[in-house]
């Protein structure tokens, strides 16, 4: 992907919001009622605390880490751009960023925007930053090589683990825990799990022992004066509360049932699902070209995510959706 090219995302496009949108990974049981109520009650007439003091305390307590390890961000994508810029400054614009073989396009886009090289999947010469995602995107699987990558990580090279989909894991176990997890940066963007993707807000947890690291200080220097607005603060505060976590836990069995139905539907349509542990999955389309089919479905009010921008051509990604949307997908796919 060209660094100057417009990023590709799921969700509403120039035609607006699709009535049946499978293209995003938002929790289909959402929006989370207590989180939505918190966002609606937020006061947009005042600036939030620019240091997010109370919010960082809440997030730190939620994860059982020191407040100094918490970095708030305007969104997951904003943090991706910011940490890449910080690494590029430290390396004087030289080096390579390692990204998964199939991955969210913003990792590579941010690297190229800073003049850094990109290596997909394999160890990188001159590696200055490494990305992982668990469950991965677009596949939704648990990366089998992630633990080995952490063990072999060169000294001084940060690995950022994107955990956007960790709350929506429906099977399997995380690739990292304990000491390995403590060695990496963790990036959390809970709006997907809460079904509130229109509210932007994220945070990162620095590795244990990095509370005074040059990279952490660089991230603070590069941050905007107010990384979060009032609504983002309210959403992240709600995320740390038992009411939202209880709602999320109750949504997972529902999503498992809907996923089983949706997998069966895709097989009936002749689409081959790939293995996934999350509330989304990819399918291999029979003609190897997703474009014409996805355009026809979009015209019928059903939106899927073309995986070409992830580097996975001839595939589409589907977030799990309720039975009514699945019925609309089946009807549209069988159309003229």
Short mmCIF file of C-alpha atoms in Angstrom, two decimals:
data_model
loop_
_atom_site.label_atom_id
_atom_site.label_comp_id
_atom_site.label_asym_id
_atom_site.label_seq_id
_atom_site.Cartn_x
_atom_site.Cartn_y
_atom_site.Cartn_z
CA UNK A 1 0.00 0.00 0.00
CA UNK A 2 1.26 3.47 -0.90
CA UNK A 3 1.79 5.61 2.21
CA UNK A 4 -0.20 8.40 0.54
CA UNK A 5 -3.13 6.14 -0.38
CA UNK A 6 -6.35 6.56 1.54
CA UNK A 7 -6.68 3.96 4.30
CA UNK A 8 -9.25 1.21 3.81
CA UNK A 9 -11.64 0.40 6.65
CA UNK A 10 -14.91 -1.37 7.22
CA UNK A 11 -18.09 0.45 8.15
CA UNK A 12 -20.02 3.21 6.36
CA UNK A 13 -18.76 4.32 2.96
CA UNK A 14 -19.80 7.03 0.51
CA UNK A 15 -23.22 5.38 0.25
CA UNK A 16 -23.74 5.63 4.02
CA UNK A 17 -24.31 2.85 6.52
CA UNK A 18 -25.36 -0.49 5.07
CA UNK A 19 -28.54 -1.95 6.63
CA UNK A 20 -26.66 -5.21 7.16
CA UNK A 21 -23.00 -4.42 7.84
CA UNK A 22 -20.69 -7.42 8.19
CA UNK A 23 -17.65 -5.30 7.35
CA UNK A 24 -16.78 -4.19 10.90
CA UNK A 25 -15.83 -6.26 13.93
CA UNK A 26 -18.05 -4.37 16.38
CA UNK A 27 -19.87 -6.51 18.93
CA UNK A 28 -23.19 -7.30 17.24
CA UNK A 29 -24.93 -7.48 20.63
CA UNK A 30 -24.14 -3.82 21.22
CA UNK A 31 -24.23 -1.09 22.04
CA UNK A 32 -23.36 -1.91 25.63
CA UNK A 33 -26.14 -0.20 27.65
CA UNK A 34 -24.05 1.10 30.60
CA UNK A 35 -21.28 2.33 28.29
CA UNK A 36 -23.80 4.02 25.99
CA UNK A 37 -25.46 5.69 28.99
CA UNK A 38 -22.07 6.97 30.18
CA UNK A 39 -21.29 8.42 26.74
CA UNK A 40 -24.71 10.08 26.52
CA UNK A 41 -24.24 11.61 29.99
CA UNK A 42 -20.80 13.04 29.17
CA UNK A 43 -20.48 16.84 29.35
CA UNK A 44 -19.20 18.08 25.97
CA UNK A 45 -19.17 21.71 27.11
CA UNK A 46 -15.95 21.36 29.11
CA UNK A 47 -12.43 20.24 28.34
CA UNK A 48 -11.52 16.89 29.88
CA UNK A 49 -8.42 16.66 32.05
CA UNK A 50 -5.60 16.69 29.46
CA UNK A 51 -3.52 14.33 31.62
CA UNK A 52 -6.48 11.92 31.99
CA UNK A 53 -5.41 11.48 35.62
CA UNK A 54 -8.51 9.72 36.92
CA UNK A 55 -8.95 7.69 33.75
CA UNK A 56 -5.37 6.42 33.85
CA UNK A 57 -5.85 5.44 37.50
CA UNK A 58 -8.97 3.47 36.59
CA UNK A 59 -7.34 1.72 33.64
CA UNK A 60 -4.24 0.90 35.69
CA UNK A 61 -6.36 -0.59 38.49
CA UNK A 62 -8.42 -2.55 35.94
CA UNK A 63 -5.27 -4.18 34.55
CA UNK A 64 -3.34 -4.33 37.82
CA UNK A 65 -0.42 -2.20 36.60
CA UNK A 66 1.18 1.10 37.60
CA UNK A 67 -0.48 4.27 36.30
CA UNK A 68 2.83 5.38 34.79
CA UNK A 69 2.57 2.54 32.27
CA UNK A 70 -0.74 3.80 30.80
CA UNK A 71 -0.71 5.91 27.63
CA UNK A 72 -4.08 7.20 26.42
CA UNK A 73 -4.68 7.67 22.70
CA UNK A 74 -7.29 9.26 20.48
CA UNK A 75 -7.78 5.85 18.84
CA UNK A 76 -5.88 2.67 18.07
CA UNK A 77 -4.85 4.14 14.71
CA UNK A 78 -3.60 7.34 16.37
CA UNK A 79 -1.39 5.31 18.69
CA UNK A 80 -0.08 3.26 15.75
CA UNK A 81 0.96 6.48 14.01
CA UNK A 82 2.40 8.01 17.19
CA UNK A 83 4.56 5.10 18.31
CA UNK A 84 5.82 4.64 14.75
CA UNK A 85 6.80 8.32 14.63
CA UNK A 86 8.55 8.00 18.00
CA UNK A 87 10.54 4.98 16.83
CA UNK A 88 11.41 6.69 13.56
CA UNK A 89 12.74 9.71 15.45
CA UNK A 90 14.88 7.50 17.66
CA UNK A 91 16.26 5.59 14.65
CA UNK A 92 16.68 8.76 12.58
CA UNK A 93 14.34 7.42 9.94
CA UNK A 94 16.31 4.26 9.35
CA UNK A 95 15.21 0.69 9.89
CA UNK A 96 12.39 -1.74 9.20
CA UNK A 97 9.01 -2.38 10.82
CA UNK A 98 7.91 -6.00 11.03
CA UNK A 99 4.19 -6.62 10.52
CA UNK A 100 2.23 -9.90 10.32
CA UNK A 101 1.90 -11.46 6.88
CA UNK A 102 -1.76 -10.41 6.78
CA UNK A 103 -2.46 -7.41 8.93
CA UNK A 104 -4.31 -4.17 9.50
CA UNK A 105 -3.00 -1.77 6.88
CA UNK A 106 -2.25 1.10 9.27
CA UNK A 107 0.84 -0.67 10.68
CA UNK A 108 2.59 -0.59 7.30
CA UNK A 109 1.07 2.74 6.28
CA UNK A 110 2.44 4.46 9.39
CA UNK A 111 5.88 2.94 8.79
CA UNK A 112 6.05 4.08 5.18
CA UNK A 113 4.84 7.55 6.13
CA UNK A 114 7.94 7.81 8.35
CA UNK A 115 10.28 6.51 5.64
CA UNK A 116 10.76 3.13 7.34
CA UNK A 117 10.86 -0.20 5.53
CA UNK A 118 8.20 -2.88 6.01
CA UNK A 119 8.78 -6.62 6.35
CA UNK A 120 5.74 -8.88 6.24
CA UNK A 121 5.76 -12.05 8.29
CA UNK A 122 9.47 -12.78 8.34
CA UNK A 123 12.29 -11.50 10.59
CA UNK A 124 13.43 -8.09 9.45
CA UNK A 125 16.97 -6.83 8.95
CA UNK A 126 17.42 -3.60 10.88
CA UNK A 127 14.18 -4.14 12.78
CA UNK A 128 13.19 -1.11 14.89
CA UNK A 129 9.52 -1.92 15.63
CA UNK A 130 7.44 -5.09 15.54
CA UNK A 131 3.67 -5.60 15.45
CA UNK A 132 1.48 -8.46 16.57
CA UNK A 133 -2.28 -8.88 16.91
CA UNK A 134 -4.12 -11.52 18.97
CA UNK A 135 -6.66 -12.56 17.86
CA UNK A 136 -5.26 -11.52 14.54
CA UNK A 137 -6.94 -9.41 11.91
CA UNK A 138 -8.26 -10.19 9.39
CA UNK A 139 -8.13 -13.92 10.17
CA UNK A 140 -9.22 -13.89 13.81
CA UNK A 141 -6.83 -16.70 14.68
CA UNK A 142 -4.25 -16.99 17.47
CA UNK A 143 -0.81 -16.33 15.93
CA UNK A 144 1.19 -19.55 16.44
CA UNK A 145 4.57 -17.81 16.25
CA UNK A 146 3.94 -14.91 18.62
CA UNK A 147 5.52 -16.42 21.74
CA UNK A 148 8.64 -17.38 19.77
CA UNK A 149 8.82 -13.86 18.35
CA UNK A 150 8.81 -12.38 21.84
CA UNK A 151 11.54 -14.80 22.95
CA UNK A 152 13.69 -13.82 19.95
CA UNK A 153 12.95 -10.09 20.09
CA UNK A 154 16.16 -8.07 19.63
CA UNK A 155 17.16 -5.95 22.62
CA UNK A 156 15.68 -2.49 22.46
CA UNK A 157 13.11 -3.31 19.77
CA UNK A 158 9.53 -2.72 20.95
CA UNK A 159 6.84 -5.23 20.03
CA UNK A 160 3.32 -3.82 20.14
CA UNK A 161 0.55 -6.37 20.66
CA UNK A 162 -2.74 -5.07 19.26
CA UNK A 163 -5.44 -6.46 21.59
CA UNK A 164 -8.45 -4.82 19.95
CA UNK A 165 -10.12 -8.20 19.55
CA UNK A 166 -9.04 -9.88 22.78
CA UNK A 167 -12.39 -9.10 24.46
CA UNK A 168 -14.20 -10.73 21.52
CA UNK A 169 -12.30 -14.03 21.68
CA UNK A 170 -14.80 -16.90 21.42
CA UNK A 171 -12.39 -19.86 21.48
CA UNK A 172 -8.79 -20.76 22.22
CA UNK A 173 -6.41 -19.03 24.61
CA UNK A 174 -4.20 -15.95 24.19
CA UNK A 175 -0.77 -16.49 22.67
CA UNK A 176 1.00 -14.56 25.45
CA UNK A 177 0.68 -14.48 29.20
CA UNK A 178 2.81 -13.90 32.27
CA UNK A 179 6.39 -12.85 31.63
CA UNK A 180 6.05 -12.71 27.85
CA UNK A 181 3.03 -10.40 28.01
CA UNK A 182 4.88 -8.15 30.45
CA UNK A 183 7.66 -7.66 27.85
CA UNK A 184 5.45 -6.15 25.14
CA UNK A 185 3.37 -3.04 24.62
CA UNK A 186 -0.37 -3.75 24.72
CA UNK A 187 -2.76 -1.65 22.63
CA UNK A 188 -6.43 -1.72 23.68
CA UNK A 189 -9.34 -0.14 21.77
CA UNK A 190 -12.52 -1.25 23.60
CA UNK A 191 -15.05 0.48 21.35
CA UNK A 192 -15.37 -2.67 19.22
CA UNK A 193 -16.14 -4.90 22.20
CA UNK A 194 -18.68 -2.35 23.48
CA UNK A 195 -20.40 -1.92 20.10
CA UNK A 196 -19.54 1.80 20.08
CA UNK A 197 -17.16 2.16 17.16
CA UNK A 198 -18.35 5.72 16.55
CA UNK A 199 -16.73 6.75 19.83
CA UNK A 200 -12.97 7.01 19.49
CA UNK A 201 -10.61 6.25 22.34
CA UNK A 202 -7.84 3.78 23.14
CA UNK A 203 -4.92 3.22 25.46
CA UNK A 204 -1.63 1.37 25.59
CA UNK A 205 0.15 -0.38 28.44
CA UNK A 206 3.93 -0.05 28.41
CA UNK A 207 6.04 -3.12 29.21
CA UNK A 208 6.90 -3.76 32.85
CA UNK A 209 9.93 -1.73 33.85
CA UNK A 210 9.43 0.82 31.05
CA UNK A 211 7.80 3.54 33.16
CA UNK A 212 10.82 5.81 32.62
CA UNK A 213 11.88 4.62 29.17
CA UNK A 214 12.87 7.07 26.39
CA UNK A 215 10.10 5.63 24.17
CA UNK A 216 7.43 6.32 26.77
CA UNK A 217 8.70 9.88 27.15
CA UNK A 218 8.70 10.32 23.37
CA UNK A 219 5.08 9.15 23.20
CA UNK A 220 4.15 11.73 25.80
CA UNK A 221 5.95 14.49 23.87
CA UNK A 222 4.21 13.56 20.62
CA UNK A 223 0.73 13.38 22.16
CA UNK A 224 -1.83 16.08 21.34
CA UNK A 225 -2.82 18.37 24.22
CA UNK A 226 -6.15 16.57 24.57
CA UNK A 227 -5.87 13.05 23.15
CA UNK A 228 -9.44 12.27 24.27
CA UNK A 229 -12.69 14.20 24.17
CA UNK A 230 -15.36 13.89 26.83
CA UNK A 231 -17.11 11.01 25.08
CA UNK A 232 -13.93 8.98 24.69
CA UNK A 233 -13.13 9.46 28.37
CA UNK A 234 -16.64 8.36 29.34
CA UNK A 235 -16.44 5.24 27.18
CA UNK A 236 -13.07 4.16 28.58
CA UNK A 237 -14.18 4.82 32.15
CA UNK A 238 -17.28 2.68 31.58
CA UNK A 239 -15.09 -0.06 30.07
CA UNK A 240 -13.32 -0.52 33.40
CA UNK A 241 -16.57 -0.89 35.38
CA UNK A 242 -18.19 -4.24 36.34
CA UNK A 243 -21.46 -3.40 34.58
CA UNK A 244 -19.80 -3.19 31.16
CA UNK A 245 -17.64 -6.25 31.79
CA UNK A 246 -20.68 -8.27 32.90
CA UNK A 247 -22.56 -7.24 29.77
CA UNK A 248 -19.59 -8.20 27.60
CA UNK A 249 -19.31 -11.62 29.25
CA UNK A 250 -23.03 -12.25 28.68
CA UNK A 251 -22.69 -11.32 24.99
CA UNK A 252 -20.06 -13.95 24.19
CA UNK A 253 -22.34 -17.05 24.29
CA UNK A 254 -24.79 -15.23 22.01
CA UNK A 255 -21.99 -14.42 19.57
CA UNK A 256 -20.83 -18.05 19.59
CA UNK A 257 -24.30 -19.22 18.59
CA UNK A 258 -24.59 -16.60 15.85
CA UNK A 259 -21.11 -17.47 14.59
CA UNK A 260 -22.00 -21.16 14.26
CA UNK A 261 -25.06 -20.21 12.21
CA UNK A 262 -23.08 -17.81 10.05
CA UNK A 263 -20.35 -20.37 9.34
CA UNK A 264 -23.01 -22.83 8.22
CA UNK A 265 -24.53 -20.18 5.97
CA UNK A 266 -21.19 -19.43 4.32
CA UNK A 267 -20.62 -23.10 3.62
CA UNK A 268 -24.07 -23.32 2.00
CA UNK A 269 -23.08 -20.41 -0.23
CA UNK A 270 -19.92 -22.24 -1.31
CA UNK A 271 -17.61 -19.91 0.60
CA UNK A 272 -14.78 -21.62 2.48
CA UNK A 273 -14.36 -20.21 6.04
CA UNK A 274 -10.87 -19.98 7.50
CA UNK A 275 -10.14 -20.89 11.12
CA UNK A 276 -10.92 -18.13 13.62
CA UNK A 277 -11.08 -17.82 17.41
CA UNK A 278 -12.82 -14.44 17.33
CA UNK A 279 -16.24 -12.97 16.57
CA UNK A 280 -15.27 -12.55 12.91
CA UNK A 281 -13.73 -14.75 10.24
CA UNK A 282 -12.57 -14.76 6.63
CA UNK A 283 -13.93 -16.77 3.74
CA UNK A 284 -12.21 -17.79 0.54
CA UNK A 285 -14.46 -16.94 -2.39
CA UNK A 286 -14.78 -19.47 -5.20
CA UNK A 287 -13.86 -17.21 -8.15
CA UNK A 288 -10.81 -15.65 -6.47
CA UNK A 289 -12.02 -12.08 -7.01
CA UNK A 290 -14.01 -10.55 -4.18
CA UNK A 291 -14.73 -7.24 -5.91
CA UNK A 292 -17.73 -8.01 -8.17
CA UNK A 293 -19.54 -10.06 -5.52
CA UNK A 294 -19.00 -7.51 -2.76
CA UNK A 295 -20.20 -4.68 -4.98
CA UNK A 296 -23.37 -6.61 -5.83
CA UNK A 297 -24.02 -7.37 -2.17
CA UNK A 298 -23.40 -3.72 -1.22
CA UNK A 299 -25.99 -2.61 -3.77
CA UNK A 300 -28.44 -4.94 -2.02
CA UNK A 301 -27.72 -3.39 1.39
CA UNK A 302 -25.25 -6.01 2.62
CA UNK A 303 -21.64 -4.99 3.23
CA UNK A 304 -18.64 -7.34 3.63
CA UNK A 305 -14.97 -6.43 4.02
CA UNK A 306 -12.67 -7.06 1.07
CA UNK A 307 -9.42 -8.49 2.46
CA UNK A 308 -7.20 -7.19 -0.35
CA UNK A 309 -5.96 -4.28 1.77
CA UNK A 310 -4.80 -6.80 4.38
CA UNK A 311 -2.76 -8.56 1.70
CA UNK A 312 -5.25 -11.44 1.46
CA UNK A 313 -6.71 -11.35 -2.04
CA UNK A 314 -9.79 -13.31 -3.08
CA UNK A 315 -11.14 -13.33 0.47
CA UNK A 316 -13.76 -11.43 2.43
CA UNK A 317 -14.03 -10.87 6.17
CA UNK A 318 -17.35 -11.10 7.97
CA UNK A 319 -18.09 -9.88 11.45
CA UNK A 320 -20.66 -12.09 13.18
CA UNK A 321 -24.13 -10.57 12.83
CA UNK A 322 -27.63 -11.47 14.10
CA UNK A 323 -29.84 -14.00 12.31
CA UNK A 324 -31.89 -11.29 10.56
CA UNK A 325 -28.76 -9.91 8.89
CA UNK A 326 -27.62 -13.43 8.03
CA UNK A 327 -30.96 -14.01 6.28
CA UNK A 328 -30.45 -10.79 4.30
CA UNK A 329 -26.97 -11.96 3.30
CA UNK A 330 -28.29 -15.31 2.10
CA UNK A 331 -31.02 -13.66 0.06
CA UNK A 332 -28.67 -11.10 -1.49
CA UNK A 333 -26.02 -13.74 -2.32
CA UNK A 334 -28.63 -15.85 -4.09
CA UNK A 335 -29.92 -12.87 -6.09
CA UNK A 336 -29.69 -12.37 -9.85
#
